[in-house]
Coordinates of C-alpha atoms in Angstrom, one line a residue:
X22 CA -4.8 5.7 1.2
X23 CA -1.4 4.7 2.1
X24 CA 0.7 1.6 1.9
X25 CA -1.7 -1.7 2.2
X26 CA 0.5 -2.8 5.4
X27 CA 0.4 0.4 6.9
X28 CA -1.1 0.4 10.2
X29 CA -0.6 4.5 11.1
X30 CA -0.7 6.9 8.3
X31 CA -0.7 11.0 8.7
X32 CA -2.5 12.9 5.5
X33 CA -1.5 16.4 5.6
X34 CA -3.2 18.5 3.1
X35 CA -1.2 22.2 3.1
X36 CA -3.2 25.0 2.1
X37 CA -3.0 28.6 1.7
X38 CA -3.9 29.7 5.6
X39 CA -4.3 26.1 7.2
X40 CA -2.8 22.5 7.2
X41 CA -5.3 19.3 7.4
X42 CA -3.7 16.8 9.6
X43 CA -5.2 13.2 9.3
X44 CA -4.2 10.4 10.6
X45 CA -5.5 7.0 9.4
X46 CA -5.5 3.7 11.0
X47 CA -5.9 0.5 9.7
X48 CA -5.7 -2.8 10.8
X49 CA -6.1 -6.1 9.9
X50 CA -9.0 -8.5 9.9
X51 CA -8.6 -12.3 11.4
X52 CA -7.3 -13.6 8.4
X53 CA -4.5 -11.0 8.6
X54 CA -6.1 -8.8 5.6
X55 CA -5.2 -5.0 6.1
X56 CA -8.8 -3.9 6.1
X57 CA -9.9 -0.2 4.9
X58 CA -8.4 2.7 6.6
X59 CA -10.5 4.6 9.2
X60 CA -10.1 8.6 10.4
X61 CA -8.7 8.1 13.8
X62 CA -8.0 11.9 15.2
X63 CA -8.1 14.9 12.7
X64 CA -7.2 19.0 13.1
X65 CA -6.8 21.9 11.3
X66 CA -3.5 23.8 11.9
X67 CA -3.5 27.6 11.6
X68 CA 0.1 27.5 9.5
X69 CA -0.3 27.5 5.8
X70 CA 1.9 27.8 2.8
X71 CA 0.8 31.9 2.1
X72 CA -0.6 32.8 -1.0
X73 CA 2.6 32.9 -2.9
X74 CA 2.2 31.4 -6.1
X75 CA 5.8 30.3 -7.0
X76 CA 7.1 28.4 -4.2
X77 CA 9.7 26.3 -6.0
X78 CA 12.0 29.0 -5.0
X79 CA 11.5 28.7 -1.0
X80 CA 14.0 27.4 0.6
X81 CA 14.2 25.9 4.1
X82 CA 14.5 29.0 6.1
X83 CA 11.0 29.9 5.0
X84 CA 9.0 30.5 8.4
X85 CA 6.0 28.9 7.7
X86 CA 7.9 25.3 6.7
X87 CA 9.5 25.0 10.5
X88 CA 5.8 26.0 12.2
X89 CA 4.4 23.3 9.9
X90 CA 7.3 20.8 11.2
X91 CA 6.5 21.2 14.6
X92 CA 2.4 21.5 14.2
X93 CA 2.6 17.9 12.1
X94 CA 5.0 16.3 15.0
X95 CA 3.2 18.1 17.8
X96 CA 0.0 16.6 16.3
X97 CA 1.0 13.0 15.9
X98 CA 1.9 13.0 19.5
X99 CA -1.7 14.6 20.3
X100 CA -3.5 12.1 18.1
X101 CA -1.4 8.9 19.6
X102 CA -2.5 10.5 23.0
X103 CA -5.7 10.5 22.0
X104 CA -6.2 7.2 21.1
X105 CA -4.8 5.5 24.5
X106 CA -1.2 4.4 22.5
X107 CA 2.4 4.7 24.1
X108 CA 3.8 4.4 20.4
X109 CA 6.5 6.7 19.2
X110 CA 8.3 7.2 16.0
X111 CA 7.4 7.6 13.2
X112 CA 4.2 7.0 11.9
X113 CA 4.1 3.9 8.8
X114 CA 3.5 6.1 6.2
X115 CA 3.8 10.2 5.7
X116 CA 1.4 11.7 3.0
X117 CA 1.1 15.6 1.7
X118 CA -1.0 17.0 0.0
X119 CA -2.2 20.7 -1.4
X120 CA -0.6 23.3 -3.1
X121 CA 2.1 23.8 -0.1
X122 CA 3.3 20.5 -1.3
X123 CA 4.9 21.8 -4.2
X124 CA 7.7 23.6 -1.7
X125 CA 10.4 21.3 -2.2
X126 CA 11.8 21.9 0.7
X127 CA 8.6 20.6 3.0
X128 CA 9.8 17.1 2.1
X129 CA 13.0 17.5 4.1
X130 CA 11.5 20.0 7.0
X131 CA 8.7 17.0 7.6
X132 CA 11.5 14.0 7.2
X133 CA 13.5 15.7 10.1
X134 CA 10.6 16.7 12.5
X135 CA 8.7 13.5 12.0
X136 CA 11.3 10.6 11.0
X137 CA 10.1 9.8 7.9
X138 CA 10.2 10.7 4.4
X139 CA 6.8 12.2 2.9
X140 CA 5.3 10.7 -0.6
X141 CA 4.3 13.7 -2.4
X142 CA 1.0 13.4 -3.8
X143 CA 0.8 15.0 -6.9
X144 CA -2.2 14.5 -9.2
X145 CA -2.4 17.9 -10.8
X146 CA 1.0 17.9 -12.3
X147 CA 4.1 16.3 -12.4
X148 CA 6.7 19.3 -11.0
X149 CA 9.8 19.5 -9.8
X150 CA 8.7 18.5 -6.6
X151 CA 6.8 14.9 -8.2
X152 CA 8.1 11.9 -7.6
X153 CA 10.4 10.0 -10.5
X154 CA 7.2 8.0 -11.1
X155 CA 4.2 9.8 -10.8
X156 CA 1.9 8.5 -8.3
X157 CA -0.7 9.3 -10.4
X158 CA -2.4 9.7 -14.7
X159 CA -1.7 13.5 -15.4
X160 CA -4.5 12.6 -18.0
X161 CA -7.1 12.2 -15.2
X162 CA -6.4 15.1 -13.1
X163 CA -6.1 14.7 -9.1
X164 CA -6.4 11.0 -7.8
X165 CA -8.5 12.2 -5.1
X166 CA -9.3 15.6 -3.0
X167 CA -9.2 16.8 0.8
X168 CA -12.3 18.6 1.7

């Protein structure tokens, strides 16, 4: 998952009552291959998107999107804590996930709490909220699940 070069990448999967927060680490082998990506610190946030089914309509000011800003950044400075590393910034690749990733504002909450720009992934549909090119075959349904 994530860009092969990526050394740091943070999954979050945003559900109805909770938010998945992964992050992934990868690094390379002796050659300088990036090798397979690991689970390196993991949490389930108590913020979700609600059970509103049309959130295209949500704009920024929607409560839940700010508490999910802060849990994501609060959590990557937990999970680099965890792991012994004085990094900061942003991590090498943002990923989301779930049906709170349809919001489109979540895109630009996360970019401003965390410093980087979230890749929607999409593999149910290609919404407002997909990318120009879709990061995925609508044909074959989801590219891969969060359980």
């Amino acid at each position: 998952i994530g860009p092969q070069r990526a050394g740091e990448v943070v999954l979050v999967e945003v559900g109805r009552a909770t938010t998945d927060i992964i992050v992934l680490e990868r690094a390379a082998d002796a050659a300088g291959n990036p090798a397979p990506s690991r689970r390196a610190w993991s949490r389930s946030a108590s913020v979700g998107c609600g059970p509103r089914t049309d959130r295209k309509a949500e704009g920024e000011s929607a409560p839940w999107l700010d508490r999910l800003g802060h849990e994501v950044a609060r959590s990557l400075v937990a999970a680099r804590a965890a792991r012994g590393l004085a990094r900061t910034g942003p991590p090498d690749a943002l990923l989301v996930a779930g049906g709170g990733a349809t919001v489109d504002a979540l895109a630009t909450v996360l970019e401003a709490r965390v410093g980087i720009r979230p890749v929607i992934l999409d593999g149910l549909s290609a919404g407002a909220s997909a990318p120009t090119t879709p990061d995925h075959d609508p044909r074959r349904g989801a590219r891969f699940v969060v359980a």
